[in-house]
Structures are given as C-alpha cells and as structure tokens.
Amino acid sequence: MRYSRLLLFLASFLAALSAAQQDSSACTACQLLNDTLPGLVFFSGSSDYTEDDSHFAASSTQNSTCTLQILGRDDVRAPFAVKGGGHSSNVRFSSTTGVQISLENFNQIIPDPYTNTLQLGPSATWDEAYAALDPFNQVSTGARIPGVGVGGVLLGGGYGWVTDEYGLAIDNILSWDLILPNGTFVQVTEESHPELAFGLRGGFNNFGIVTSFTIKTHPGNQVWAGTVTFSLDVIDQVFAALENYSFNHTDEKAGLLLQYSAASTRAPAIMAHLCYHAPVSDVPEVFSELLSIPALNDTAHLTTLSQFLLESFGSFLNPRVGFAQHAIPIIHYTEPILRSIQAQVNATVAKAIADGTSIISASVGSEPLIHPFVDPKDSAYPHSTARQITPANVFIFYNNVSDRDYMSNAIREFSLEIQKVAIEEGWSRPDDILYSNYAVAGTPLELIYGDNIERLRALKKIVDPTNVMGLTGGWKVPV
Ligand SMILES: Cc1cc2nc3c(=O)[nH]c(=O)nc-3n(C[C@H](O)[C@H](O)[C@H](O)COP(=O)(O)OP(=O)(O)OC[C@H]3O[C@@H](n4cnc5c(N)ncnc54)[C@H](O)[C@@H]3O)c2cc1C
Ligand SMILES: *[C@@H]1O[C@H](CO)[C@@H](O)[C@H](O)[C@H]1NC(C)=O
Ligand SMILES: *[C@@H]1O[C@H](CO)[C@@H](O)[C@H](O)[C@H]1NC(C)=O
Ligand SMILES: *[C@@H]1O[C@H](CO)[C@@H](O)[C@H](O)[C@H]1NC(C)=O
Ligand SMILES: *[C@@H]1O[C@H](CO)[C@@H](O)[C@H](O)[C@H]1NC(C)=O
Ligand SMILES: *[C@@H]1O[C@H](CO)[C@@H](O)[C@H](O)[C@H]1NC(C)=O
Ligand SMILES: *[C@@H]1O[C@H](CO)[C@@H](O)[C@H](O)[C@H]1NC(C)=O
Ligand SMILES: *[C@@H]1O[C@H](CO)[C@@H](O)[C@H](O)[C@H]1NC(C)=O
Ligand SMILES: *[C@@H]1O[C@H](CO)[C@@H](O)[C@H](O)[C@H]1NC(C)=O
C-alpha cells in the first residue's frame, strides 16, 4: 500500500475515534486496522505488542488495545507514530489504552560528515547518536543521559552537555520530515514552512508525526568528564563553589550537573557530573574550585561524549517502575537555593516514608548554564535570550504504580517550595516557563507555552482543524 494511503487511513481512523472514545470503538478500530494492514497490527500476548507499549517507567505505561508498527520500506517515505524513545514521565503522553503507534523501526542514525549534519529517527537514542558521530570526531546537542529518545527531545527543547556552546537541540534542527494530521507528507524547513517550523520547535505531537529530523553537528567528540561524589561533611563548601560557578564562570566548554538525592534505604548523596568539551587531560580551570574540595570518588578523565554517557549514567538504561519528573526554573544558584533543595529533598523522602508510600528516592539536578539560549530560533518553546532560564531537573523514583498521583503531587509541591526561595533570591519568577520535557502533567499550559499559546492555536486551526492530534496525550494546544 502507498504510504500516503496508509496515512490517510490512519488519519481517518483517528478522526473516527474522536466521535466515540470508548474501549469498544478502539476494538473496532483495531479489527479494521488488522484487516487492512495484515502483519503490522499487534495484539496483547505477542512480544511485539509488549515491546511497543513498554516505556522507561511502568508509571507512564498503559496497555493499549492493539499496537501498530509501521515499517520503514522504500515505498514508505515516512511513518506515523505516538511513541518515540518512550521516556516521557507522564502517563498518556506517549501511552494509551487505545491504539499504540510505535516508531520502533524509525531509529535511523545517518551522519553526514561532509555537510556536518545528522539525520535521526524519533526512536533512536542520544547515546547511539553520539556514538555514530565518534568516527567523524563530532558531537551534537541532545540529552545528557543514555536511553533518552530523539523524538521527544527534538520536539520539546533539548538541554545537553554542549548546550552553552551550541544551544538547545531544537535550535540545531535544520529540517523535519512530517506527516500532517490529514496524512499529507511535508518536508519542513524554516524557509519552506516558517510557521510549522515554529510549531515543531517545542510543539511535540500537536502538528502531526515527525518521521525524521536533520540536525547540525559540531567538531570535537572528546571530553574531560566524569562524576565526582562528595561526603555530606563538605556540602557547604560544595554549595559555595557551585554558587561561584553559577555566577562567575564564563567558559562555554564547561557543563556541570550537581545532583543532591535522598533515598529510603541509603544516606543522602551529593555528586557533581562534569563534562568539559575539549581534549584535555588535566582538571580544567573552571572546575578547580569544586575539585579542590576532598571527594569520596572522582571518575573524571579524558573520554568521548558517547562513552561519558554510558560510564556515568549507564544505570539509567534500566527501566524503572515508578518515575515522576518536574522542572524548577532558575537563572543562578545561590547557597540559600541549594540549601532549600537539600531540605526539601530530605523532607519529601521522610514524608513519603511516613505516609506509607513506595518511594525509592528523590533528587534535584542543578544545571547552572551560562546561556542555554545561544541562538534561539522562532519557537513554540519560549526561550528568549533576555531570560536565560535553566531548568533544575527534579526526579522521584518509586516502586508501586498505584502511588503515581501521590508522587505527582509531591514533586509539584516540593518544587514550588524550592522555587519560592529562588524567587525570594531574585533568580526565578512565578510566571517563568517550566521546561515541557521535565514538567509534571497538570502543569498549566501558560507555564509551558507562555505568550505563544494564541499563535499555536492559530497554526493548529490551519494544520489540524478537526483536532486529530487532540486524541493523543501531551501538552495540547487548544483548538
Ligand atoms: C532519565 C532521563 C534523562 C533525561 N535527560 C534529559 C536531558 O539531559 N535533556 C533533556 O532535554 N531532556 C532530558 N530528559 C527528558 C526528555 O527530554 C523527555 O523525556 C523526552 O520527551 C523523551 O523523548 P522520547 O522520544 O524518549 O519520549 P516519548 O515518551 O516517546 O515522547 C515524548 C513526547 O513526544 C511525542 N513524540 C515523540 N516522538 C514524536 C514524533 N516523532 N512525532 C510526534 N510526536 C512525537 C510523544 O507523543 C510524547 O508526547 C530526560 C528524561 C529521562 C527519563
Ligand atoms: C489479525 O489478522 C490476521 C490475519 O492477517 C489474523 O490471523 C489474526 O487473527 C487477526 N487478529 C485479530 C486479533 O483479529
Ligand atoms: C498490562 O497487562 C499486563 C498483563 O495482563 C499486566 O500484568 C499489567 O499490570 C497491565 N498494565 C497496566 C498498566 O494495566
Ligand atoms: C564572583 O567573583 C568575584 C571576584 O572573584 C567575587 O567577589 C564574588 O563573590 C563572586 N560571586 C559569587 C556569587 O561567588
Ligand atoms: C570563583 O569563580 C571565578 C571564575 O570561575 C574564579 O576565577 C575564582 O577563582 C573563583 N573563586 C574561588 C574562591 O575559587
Ligand atoms: C568510584 O566510582 C567508580 C565508578 O562508579 C567505581 O568503579 C569505583 O569502585 C569507585 N571507587 C570508590 C573508591 O568508591
Ligand atoms: C538532610 O539529611 C541528612 C542526612 O539524613 C542530614 O545530614 C542533613 O542535615 C539534612 N539536611 C537538611 C537541610 O535537612
Ligand atoms: C500498591 O499499592 C496498592 C494501593 O495502595 C496496594 O493495594 C498494593 O498492594 C501495592 N502493591 C504492592 C506490590 O505493594
Ligand atoms: C493537508 O493539510 C495541509 C496543511 O493544512 C494542506 O496544505 C493540504 O492541502 C491538506 N491535504 C489534504 C489531502 O487535505
């Protein structure tokens, strides 16, 4: 079947679903799809079905009625999908009890060292993408942790290890292959479709399904990088060094993520993940204050970006049962903000244990960047150079999926307490944008898209007048 016909079929199928969203209509739809697309539709009990529904966290996994795997064939120019890399922390963002469309087979990674570009499929992961650039001694901006998918990162924002040098991942996109909600295939560039390009830089699945992205690459794959673990005894010194780093350093090659965590079964821990983008074998000057503090363990050494991800964050390749994530918008980290992070993380774990929940750990990753918005493009994700927000990355892991609502509320509340301190310190505002790829479901759309909502609504009216994409979950632009 011609790909365009397949997509028209899917689009009309989704439109039909909008009329009646009951389970029985999903069953009918799955039967219809199975009749029309033999071999591409999978039902409960098959291993393809299980794989298509699976996510990084069980708490954002649902059992669909059936799954669709659209294969990348020559006569199929581009696919249709709901799930990219499956790393969303929010249920229904890439999971459903209806029809799961998996982009499993759209995991292409095609570097072009002659044009300094990289073509990526939405279910490829960033560690794989960086590894594919190693032979050409290149890097790109993308996620900092292995296993995270290309799709959500490139449709949301993308804070990576080389972001102070080269900006957000969305600001490095040159073109998109897109299936519009009516089944039409378009190749989008800023020149060909400026308004769609605006919408796709942060608009997730609101404007269709992206089957391929082309991004810029940059020279040099070597980094001096690793993880330094400190004792809690020196935490005041660590916080003082982080404050000075956050306010005073000017070295764009430096990346730092300070993670404070507390857990139900171990003592709290403080670690600094460091990444310096240059082939140096000694401690870069910019980290010398932090690294003059005695450490329990220090793995920093000369390596490559792809190896650093696996060396320092390899455990993140294992799926988790329960996972909640949120953002705290902060411009600079002061010692009072860092102390409030410590107190709130401690208190959250203590309360969750006292409340009889299955909490494993809570943590906040402080990400002091100088200017993540290096060369911001016209984007659905508001990120003006006038306000260089860095999102603190807040995590909770837990054991029992039944605790999902408790953990979502807990993460929202304790993040707000920390933001209050940041506001008092002058380094956050109540209306600051919350990074969409971290924000917990239920965050008001105004804090996701800010002043862009009306412009997105106007685009949505043109591109998706019947609101087909409203049938998928996520940050939904109103019609
Ligand atoms: C352990 C961990 C570490 C992380 N580290 C970082 C980090 O360093 N930097 C950072 O910026 N973010 C980070 N994130 C957040 C990450 O950006 C989001 O989880 C992101 O959405 C993941 O993309 P995905 O394709 O894996 O997710 P999915 O759950 O598959 O997709 C996320 C959303 O995008 C939509 N989508 C995906 N692909 C497509 C497509 N092709 N067309 C249309 N819609 C699509 C889905 O429908 C869904 O709504 C991290 C998350 C985790 C869990
Ligand atoms: C799907 O179609 C195949 C034939 O292509 C058939 O063997 C199978 O039983 C169908 N599955 C369901 C659940 O109807
Ligand atoms: C999905 O189905 C499997 C097998 O029946 C079950 O073990 C699992 O708990 C279900 N998951 C959800 C989220 O309903
Ligand atoms: C920044 O550096 C200056 C000069 O070294 C110092 O006086 C100041 O305290 C530093 N700022 C912070 C926030 O540490
Ligand atoms: C504070 O940071 C600046 C800029 O990185 C650095 O030159 C200075 O030595 C640091 N202060 C201390 C006390 O280490
Ligand atoms: C330091 O960390 C590395 C990597 O996690 C580990 O292999 C090593 O055993 C640790 N060393 C100490 C002294 O804890
Ligand atoms: C956090 O917990 C640790 C260990 O339980 C404790 O040493 C520390 O004082 C606590 N800090 C705050 C600010 O509550
Ligand atoms: C998970 O929590 C639910 C509701 O509190 C409870 O009924 C169930 O027994 C728990 N499951 C496990 C494995 O502890
Ligand atoms: C699909 O939508 C696009 C954008 O609105 C439009 O240009 C195109 O003509 C539509 N195609 C069909 C087949 O309706």
PDB file of C-alpha atoms in Angstrom, residues 167-389:
ATOM      1  CA  GLY A 167      22.375  25.934  22.270  1.00  0.00           C
ATOM      2  CA  LEU A 168      19.296  23.793  22.729  1.00  0.00           C
ATOM      3  CA  ALA A 169      18.771  20.763  20.500  1.00  0.00           C
ATOM      4  CA  ILE A 170      15.689  22.405  18.912  1.00  0.00           C
ATOM      5  CA  ASP A 171      17.842  25.352  17.847  1.00  0.00           C
ATOM      6  CA  ASN A 172      20.092  22.953  15.916  1.00  0.00           C
ATOM      7  CA  ILE A 173      17.344  21.442  13.749  1.00  0.00           C
ATOM      8  CA  LEU A 174      17.658  22.098  10.012  1.00  0.00           C
ATOM      9  CA  SER A 175      14.649  20.139   8.742  1.00  0.00           C
ATOM     10  CA  TRP A 176      11.814  17.794   9.629  1.00  0.00           C
ATOM     11  CA  ASP A 177      10.017  15.064   7.680  1.00  0.00           C
ATOM     12  CA  LEU A 178       6.441  15.450   8.885  1.00  0.00           C
ATOM     13  CA  ILE A 179       3.153  13.630   8.380  1.00  0.00           C
ATOM     14  CA  LEU A 180       0.445  16.231   8.835  1.00  0.00           C
ATOM     15  CA  PRO A 181      -2.715  15.200  10.715  1.00  0.00           C
ATOM     16  CA  ASN A 182      -4.540  14.835   7.366  1.00  0.00           C
ATOM     17  CA  GLY A 183      -1.999  12.294   6.130  1.00  0.00           C
ATOM     18  CA  THR A 184      -0.006  14.613   3.862  1.00  0.00           C
ATOM     19  CA  PHE A 185       3.774  14.294   3.907  1.00  0.00           C
ATOM     20  CA  VAL A 186       5.815  17.513   4.021  1.00  0.00           C
ATOM     21  CA  GLN A 187       9.482  18.322   4.357  1.00  0.00           C
ATOM     22  CA  VAL A 188       9.642  21.284   6.675  1.00  0.00           C
ATOM     23  CA  THR A 189      12.421  23.856   6.868  1.00  0.00           C
ATOM     24  CA  GLU A 190      12.367  27.359   8.272  1.00  0.00           C
ATOM     25  CA  GLU A 191      12.329  28.662   4.683  1.00  0.00           C
ATOM     26  CA  SER A 192       9.658  26.334   3.282  1.00  0.00           C
ATOM     27  CA  HIS A 193       7.216  26.369   6.230  1.00  0.00           C
ATOM     28  CA  PRO A 194       8.221  29.011   8.797  1.00  0.00           C
ATOM     29  CA  GLU A 195       5.071  28.659  10.879  1.00  0.00           C
ATOM     30  CA  LEU A 196       5.282  24.844  11.051  1.00  0.00           C
ATOM     31  CA  ALA A 197       8.977  25.127  11.943  1.00  0.00           C
ATOM     32  CA  PHE A 198       7.972  27.454  14.783  1.00  0.00           C
ATOM     33  CA  GLY A 199       5.328  24.943  15.913  1.00  0.00           C
ATOM     34  CA  LEU A 200       7.624  21.921  15.752  1.00  0.00           C
ATOM     35  CA  ARG A 201      10.301  23.579  17.904  1.00  0.00           C
ATOM     36  CA  GLY A 202       8.514  22.700  21.139  1.00  0.00           C
ATOM     37  CA  GLY A 203       5.055  21.665  19.918  1.00  0.00           C
ATOM     38  CA  PHE A 204       5.530  17.867  20.306  1.00  0.00           C
ATOM     39  CA  ASN A 205       2.749  15.872  18.600  1.00  0.00           C
ATOM     40  CA  ASN A 206       0.351  18.812  18.113  1.00  0.00           C
ATOM     41  CA  PHE A 207       1.056  19.231  14.403  1.00  0.00           C
ATOM     42  CA  GLY A 208       1.495  15.654  13.218  1.00  0.00           C
ATOM     43  CA  ILE A 209       4.137  12.985  13.425  1.00  0.00           C
ATOM     44  CA  VAL A 210       7.775  13.625  12.623  1.00  0.00           C
ATOM     45  CA  THR A 211       9.486  10.690  10.962  1.00  0.00           C
ATOM     46  CA  SER A 212      12.951  12.173  10.566  1.00  0.00           C
ATOM     47  CA  PHE A 213      14.952  15.141  11.847  1.00  0.00           C
ATOM     48  CA  THR A 214      18.141  16.633  10.401  1.00  0.00           C
ATOM     49  CA  ILE A 215      20.315  18.460  12.920  1.00  0.00           C
ATOM     50  CA  LYS A 216      23.660  20.257  12.895  1.00  0.00           C
ATOM     51  CA  THR A 217      26.794  18.594  14.221  1.00  0.00           C
ATOM     52  CA  HIS A 218      29.843  20.293  15.746  1.00  0.00           C
ATOM     53  CA  PRO A 219      33.560  19.496  15.839  1.00  0.00           C
ATOM     54  CA  GLY A 220      35.297  17.513  18.603  1.00  0.00           C
ATOM     55  CA  ASN A 221      33.957  14.366  20.285  1.00  0.00           C
ATOM     56  CA  GLN A 222      36.466  14.309  23.131  1.00  0.00           C
ATOM     57  CA  VAL A 223      35.532  15.452  26.612  1.00  0.00           C
ATOM     58  CA  TRP A 224      37.145  15.536  30.023  1.00  0.00           C
ATOM     59  CA  ALA A 225      34.253  14.150  32.002  1.00  0.00           C
ATOM     60  CA  GLY A 226      33.041  12.042  34.886  1.00  0.00           C
ATOM     61  CA  THR A 227      31.273  12.005  38.220  1.00  0.00           C
ATOM     62  CA  VAL A 228      32.645  13.328  41.499  1.00  0.00           C
ATOM     63  CA  THR A 229      31.000  12.116  44.708  1.00  0.00           C
ATOM     64  CA  PHE A 230      31.334  14.200  47.880  1.00  0.00           C
ATOM     65  CA  SER A 231      30.731  13.458  51.544  1.00  0.00           C
ATOM     66  CA  LEU A 232      27.866  15.383  53.171  1.00  0.00           C
ATOM     67  CA  ASP A 233      30.524  16.779  55.542  1.00  0.00           C
ATOM     68  CA  VAL A 234      31.773  19.122  52.803  1.00  0.00           C
ATOM     69  CA  ILE A 235      28.372  20.080  51.422  1.00  0.00           C
ATOM     70  CA  ASP A 236      28.713  23.740  52.489  1.00  0.00           C
ATOM     71  CA  GLN A 237      31.951  24.032  50.516  1.00  0.00           C
ATOM     72  CA  VAL A 238      30.330  22.335  47.524  1.00  0.00           C
ATOM     73  CA  PHE A 239      27.398  24.755  47.631  1.00  0.00           C
ATOM     74  CA  ALA A 240      29.744  27.760  47.925  1.00  0.00           C
ATOM     75  CA  ALA A 241      31.745  26.551  44.917  1.00  0.00           C
ATOM     76  CA  LEU A 242      28.564  25.965  42.936  1.00  0.00           C
ATOM     77  CA  GLU A 243      27.303  29.468  43.684  1.00  0.00           C
ATOM     78  CA  ASN A 244      30.552  30.995  42.478  1.00  0.00           C
ATOM     79  CA  TYR A 245      30.495  28.743  39.396  1.00  0.00           C
ATOM     80  CA  SER A 246      26.892  29.667  38.626  1.00  0.00           C
ATOM     81  CA  PHE A 247      27.525  33.424  38.816  1.00  0.00           C
ATOM     82  CA  ASN A 248      31.096  33.890  37.713  1.00  0.00           C
ATOM     83  CA  HIS A 249      32.360  31.361  35.216  1.00  0.00           C
ATOM     84  CA  THR A 250      32.440  32.238  31.520  1.00  0.00           C
ATOM     85  CA  ASP A 251      33.788  29.029  29.951  1.00  0.00           C
ATOM     86  CA  GLU A 252      31.269  27.782  27.384  1.00  0.00           C
ATOM     87  CA  LYS A 253      33.023  24.434  27.106  1.00  0.00           C
ATOM     88  CA  ALA A 254      32.037  23.532  30.685  1.00  0.00           C
ATOM     89  CA  GLY A 255      28.948  21.546  31.653  1.00  0.00           C
ATOM     90  CA  LEU A 256      28.014  20.694  35.244  1.00  0.00           C
ATOM     91  CA  LEU A 257      25.063  18.964  36.870  1.00  0.00           C
ATOM     92  CA  LEU A 258      25.035  18.921  40.678  1.00  0.00           C
ATOM     93  CA  GLN A 259      22.741  16.216  41.975  1.00  0.00           C
ATOM     94  CA  TYR A 260      21.505  16.027  45.550  1.00  0.00           C
ATOM     95  CA  SER A 261      19.467  12.927  46.357  1.00  0.00           C
ATOM     96  CA  ALA A 262      17.857  11.306  49.380  1.00  0.00           C
ATOM     97  CA  ALA A 263      16.576   7.739  49.475  1.00  0.00           C
ATOM     98  CA  SER A 264      14.547   5.372  51.616  1.00  0.00           C
ATOM     99  CA  THR A 265      17.360   2.836  52.007  1.00  0.00           C
ATOM    100  CA  ARG A 266      20.577   4.852  51.996  1.00  0.00           C
ATOM    101  CA  ALA A 267      22.081   8.120  53.232  1.00  0.00           C
ATOM    102  CA  PRO A 268      21.629  11.245  51.087  1.00  0.00           C
ATOM    103  CA  ALA A 269      24.280  11.766  48.426  1.00  0.00           C
ATOM    104  CA  ILE A 270      25.775  14.691  46.598  1.00  0.00           C
ATOM    105  CA  MET A 271      27.540  14.301  43.290  1.00  0.00           C
ATOM    106  CA  ALA A 272      28.762  16.554  40.519  1.00  0.00           C
ATOM    107  CA  HIS A 273      28.609  15.298  36.946  1.00  0.00           C
ATOM    108  CA  LEU A 274      31.198  17.257  34.976  1.00  0.00           C
ATOM    109  CA  CYS A 275      31.779  17.469  31.246  1.00  0.00           C
ATOM    110  CA  TYR A 276      34.375  19.709  29.603  1.00  0.00           C
ATOM    111  CA  HIS A 277      34.232  19.708  25.810  1.00  0.00           C
ATOM    112  CA  ALA A 278      37.904  19.670  24.827  1.00  0.00           C
ATOM    113  CA  PRO A 279      40.665  17.036  24.612  1.00  0.00           C
ATOM    114  CA  VAL A 280      42.319  17.989  27.925  1.00  0.00           C
ATOM    115  CA  SER A 281      43.778  15.557  30.439  1.00  0.00           C
ATOM    116  CA  ASP A 282      44.096  17.898  33.440  1.00  0.00           C
ATOM    117  CA  VAL A 283      41.393  19.498  35.579  1.00  0.00           C
ATOM    118  CA  PRO A 284      40.049  22.471  33.603  1.00  0.00           C
ATOM    119  CA  GLU A 285      40.477  25.761  35.486  1.00  0.00           C
ATOM    120  CA  VAL A 286      36.716  26.279  35.599  1.00  0.00           C
ATOM    121  CA  PHE A 287      36.288  23.210  37.870  1.00  0.00           C
ATOM    122  CA  SER A 288      39.360  23.815  40.043  1.00  0.00           C
ATOM    123  CA  GLU A 289      37.498  25.357  42.994  1.00  0.00           C
ATOM    124  CA  LEU A 290      34.983  22.489  43.125  1.00  0.00           C
ATOM    125  CA  LEU A 291      37.685  19.845  42.695  1.00  0.00           C
ATOM    126  CA  SER A 292      39.885  21.327  45.417  1.00  0.00           C
ATOM    127  CA  ILE A 293      37.244  20.033  47.853  1.00  0.00           C
ATOM    128  CA  PRO A 294      38.113  16.492  49.020  1.00  0.00           C
ATOM    129  CA  ALA A 295      35.960  13.932  47.200  1.00  0.00           C
ATOM    130  CA  LEU A 296      34.941  10.360  48.010  1.00  0.00           C
ATOM    131  CA  ASN A 297      35.285   9.347  44.396  1.00  0.00           C
ATOM    132  CA  ASP A 298      36.222  11.071  41.174  1.00  0.00           C
ATOM    133  CA  THR A 299      35.916   9.348  37.797  1.00  0.00           C
ATOM    134  CA  ALA A 300      36.669  12.355  35.578  1.00  0.00           C
ATOM    135  CA  HIS A 301      39.082  11.611  32.744  1.00  0.00           C
ATOM    136  CA  LEU A 302      39.591  12.166  29.030  1.00  0.00           C
ATOM    137  CA  THR A 303      36.930  10.214  27.140  1.00  0.00           C
ATOM    138  CA  THR A 304      34.292  10.743  24.449  1.00  0.00           C
ATOM    139  CA  LEU A 305      30.815  12.172  24.889  1.00  0.00           C
ATOM    140  CA  SER A 306      29.165   8.857  23.984  1.00  0.00           C
ATOM    141  CA  GLN A 307      31.359   6.956  26.476  1.00  0.00           C
ATOM    142  CA  PHE A 308      30.768   9.508  29.236  1.00  0.00           C
ATOM    143  CA  LEU A 309      27.004   8.938  28.986  1.00  0.00           C
ATOM    144  CA  LEU A 310      27.453   5.189  29.446  1.00  0.00           C
ATOM    145  CA  GLU A 311      30.203   5.491  32.100  1.00  0.00           C
ATOM    146  CA  SER A 312      28.416   7.952  34.391  1.00  0.00           C
ATOM    147  CA  PHE A 313      24.746   7.148  33.677  1.00  0.00           C
ATOM    148  CA  GLY A 314      24.727   3.538  32.476  1.00  0.00           C
ATOM    149  CA  SER A 315      22.272   2.559  35.225  1.00  0.00           C
ATOM    150  CA  PHE A 316      19.661   4.800  33.563  1.00  0.00           C
ATOM    151  CA  LEU A 317      19.405   2.279  30.733  1.00  0.00           C
ATOM    152  CA  ASN A 318      17.414   0.063  33.126  1.00  0.00           C
ATOM    153  CA  PRO A 319      13.676   0.751  33.048  1.00  0.00           C
ATOM    154  CA  ARG A 320      12.068   1.916  36.291  1.00  0.00           C
ATOM    155  CA  VAL A 321       8.762   1.080  37.902  1.00  0.00           C
ATOM    156  CA  GLY A 322       7.620   4.498  39.039  1.00  0.00           C
ATOM    157  CA  PHE A 323       9.143   7.770  37.882  1.00  0.00           C
ATOM    158  CA  ALA A 324       7.995  11.362  38.276  1.00  0.00           C
ATOM    159  CA  GLN A 325       9.830  14.370  36.883  1.00  0.00           C
ATOM    160  CA  HIS A 326       9.446  18.130  37.167  1.00  0.00           C
ATOM    161  CA  ALA A 327      11.252  21.410  36.466  1.00  0.00           C
ATOM    162  CA  ILE A 328      12.211  24.409  38.607  1.00  0.00           C
ATOM    163  CA  PRO A 329      13.067  27.479  36.525  1.00  0.00           C
ATOM    164  CA  ILE A 330      16.205  29.124  37.940  1.00  0.00           C
ATOM    165  CA  ILE A 331      18.696  31.583  36.460  1.00  0.00           C
ATOM    166  CA  HIS A 332      21.513  31.443  39.041  1.00  0.00           C
ATOM    167  CA  TYR A 333      22.017  29.109  42.014  1.00  0.00           C
ATOM    168  CA  THR A 334      22.724  30.789  45.343  1.00  0.00           C
ATOM    169  CA  GLU A 335      23.640  28.982  48.561  1.00  0.00           C
ATOM    170  CA  PRO A 336      20.149  29.554  50.059  1.00  0.00           C
ATOM    171  CA  ILE A 337      18.569  27.980  46.952  1.00  0.00           C
ATOM    172  CA  LEU A 338      20.906  24.984  47.235  1.00  0.00           C
ATOM    173  CA  ARG A 339      20.186  24.605  50.956  1.00  0.00           C
ATOM    174  CA  SER A 340      16.470  24.668  50.254  1.00  0.00           C
ATOM    175  CA  ILE A 341      16.967  21.926  47.653  1.00  0.00           C
ATOM    176  CA  GLN A 342      18.652  19.813  50.310  1.00  0.00           C
ATOM    177  CA  ALA A 343      15.974  20.453  52.913  1.00  0.00           C
ATOM    178  CA  GLN A 344      13.068  19.823  50.509  1.00  0.00           C
ATOM    179  CA  VAL A 345      14.547  16.619  49.096  1.00  0.00           C
ATOM    180  CA  ASN A 346      15.156  15.316  52.642  1.00  0.00           C
ATOM    181  CA  ALA A 347      11.676  16.293  53.777  1.00  0.00           C
ATOM    182  CA  THR A 348       9.947  14.813  50.727  1.00  0.00           C
ATOM    183  CA  VAL A 349      11.502  11.390  51.243  1.00  0.00           C
ATOM    184  CA  ALA A 350      10.861  11.475  55.005  1.00  0.00           C
ATOM    185  CA  LYS A 351       7.198  12.402  54.489  1.00  0.00           C
ATOM    186  CA  ALA A 352       6.651   9.831  51.725  1.00  0.00           C
ATOM    187  CA  ILE A 353       8.024   7.120  54.006  1.00  0.00           C
ATOM    188  CA  ALA A 354       5.849   8.319  56.904  1.00  0.00           C
ATOM    189  CA  ASP A 355       2.843   8.313  54.546  1.00  0.00           C
ATOM    190  CA  GLY A 356       3.480   4.643  53.791  1.00  0.00           C
ATOM    191  CA  THR A 357       4.284   5.088  50.097  1.00  0.00           C
ATOM    192  CA  SER A 358       6.743   3.087  47.995  1.00  0.00           C
ATOM    193  CA  ILE A 359       9.227   5.945  47.459  1.00  0.00           C
ATOM    194  CA  ILE A 360      12.757   4.900  46.483  1.00  0.00           C
ATOM    195  CA  SER A 361      14.480   8.270  46.113  1.00  0.00           C
ATOM    196  CA  ALA A 362      14.062  11.951  45.331  1.00  0.00           C
ATOM    197  CA  SER A 363      16.671  14.203  43.766  1.00  0.00           C
ATOM    198  CA  VAL A 364      17.258  17.605  42.255  1.00  0.00           C
ATOM    199  CA  GLY A 365      19.803  18.158  39.499  1.00  0.00           C
ATOM    200  CA  SER A 366      21.004  21.753  39.487  1.00  0.00           C
ATOM    201  CA  GLU A 367      22.108  22.676  35.989  1.00  0.00           C
ATOM    202  CA  PRO A 368      23.927  26.010  36.082  1.00  0.00           C
ATOM    203  CA  LEU A 369      24.308  27.066  32.452  1.00  0.00           C
ATOM    204  CA  ILE A 370      25.637  30.441  31.338  1.00  0.00           C
ATOM    205  CA  HIS A 371      23.357  30.854  28.327  1.00  0.00           C
ATOM    206  CA  PRO A 372      21.446  27.802  27.089  1.00  0.00           C
ATOM    207  CA  PHE A 373      19.673  30.006  24.557  1.00  0.00           C
ATOM    208  CA  VAL A 374      22.702  30.686  22.369  1.00  0.00           C
ATOM    209  CA  ASP A 375      20.998  31.314  19.047  1.00  0.00           C
ATOM    210  CA  PRO A 376      17.272  30.893  19.691  1.00  0.00           C
ATOM    211  CA  LYS A 377      15.059  30.233  16.694  1.00  0.00           C
ATOM    212  CA  ASP A 378      11.432  31.298  16.450  1.00  0.00           C
ATOM    213  CA  SER A 379       9.984  28.513  18.651  1.00  0.00           C
ATOM    214  CA  ALA A 380       6.882  27.204  20.354  1.00  0.00           C
ATOM    215  CA  TYR A 381       9.123  26.649  23.397  1.00  0.00           C
ATOM    216  CA  PRO A 382       9.588  30.181  24.754  1.00  0.00           C
ATOM    217  CA  HIS A 383      13.299  30.766  25.315  1.00  0.00           C
ATOM    218  CA  SER A 384      14.370  34.343  24.797  1.00  0.00           C
ATOM    219  CA  THR A 385      17.987  35.408  25.340  1.00  0.00           C
ATOM    220  CA  ALA A 386      16.576  38.079  27.664  1.00  0.00           C
ATOM    221  CA  ARG A 387      15.851  35.396  30.271  1.00  0.00           C
ATOM    222  CA  GLN A 388      18.332  32.514  30.298  1.00  0.00           C
ATOM    223  CA  ILE A 389      16.339  30.071  32.431  1.00  0.00           C
TER     224      ILE A 389
END
